[in-house]
């Protein structure tokens, strides 16, 4: 395609509503345009980047034996009610009614839907399984901000493993951990893996990959000596051993 026939709308000045450097650059360079608060259009350059990232994700997930799905973004309320999260999630979930008055959710995550499909696994001999998808998600953020860092419509790669026992779950967790390391390295990101809260999903452990940024909203505690790193909402500390000195005696 000729440059003269390409759509690369660049801007000389920063957009008035942009605060994060990444947001300013993406808009000025013609990668994205904001449609409304928390919703962005990917322009041709942005779409090219998106496709390259997706290709990396698919390659690395395939390397650990993961199978790709594509699940609906529209979810019937019943599946969320069975898990108890229809009421517990709160206002972050977009809820609508169809023409028959049935309650529908716009998928903010897909644990319930994958779990429904997993009901078709008929034997332990079919385990382990690793399933993933790259799909549009919706979250009604109270304060969309910082360009693409906090939005109401976004693309997520989510992955799930189904295992026979805890040992299998640990192996799947480690395989994902190593795959994510490779993904971030291939994307040119220098990440730090930190302990994190398990959140609404629960579980025994959670790891977040952090990239230092002035526009970031999370804080971490880390130690350069022992290698400990955790989100501050999860971080713990240990007091150094103290030796008692000579005792004091009253006369």
CSV table of C-alpha atoms in Angstrom, one decimal, residues 79 82 110-121 131 162:
chain,number,residue,atom,x,y,z
A,79,UNK,CA,-24.1,-19.0,34.9
A,82,UNK,CA,-24.6,-20.3,40.0
A,110,UNK,CA,-14.8,-16.1,31.4
A,111,UNK,CA,-14.2,-18.5,34.4
A,112,UNK,CA,-17.9,-19.4,34.5
A,113,UNK,CA,-18.1,-20.1,30.8
A,114,UNK,CA,-14.9,-22.2,30.7
A,115,UNK,CA,-16.2,-24.1,33.7
A,116,UNK,CA,-19.5,-24.8,32.0
A,117,UNK,CA,-17.6,-26.3,29.0
A,118,UNK,CA,-15.4,-28.3,31.3
A,119,UNK,CA,-18.5,-30.2,32.4
A,120,UNK,CA,-18.1,-32.1,29.1
A,121,UNK,CA,-14.8,-33.7,30.2
A,131,UNK,CA,-7.6,-23.7,27.5
A,162,UNK,CA,-7.9,-28.4,34.4
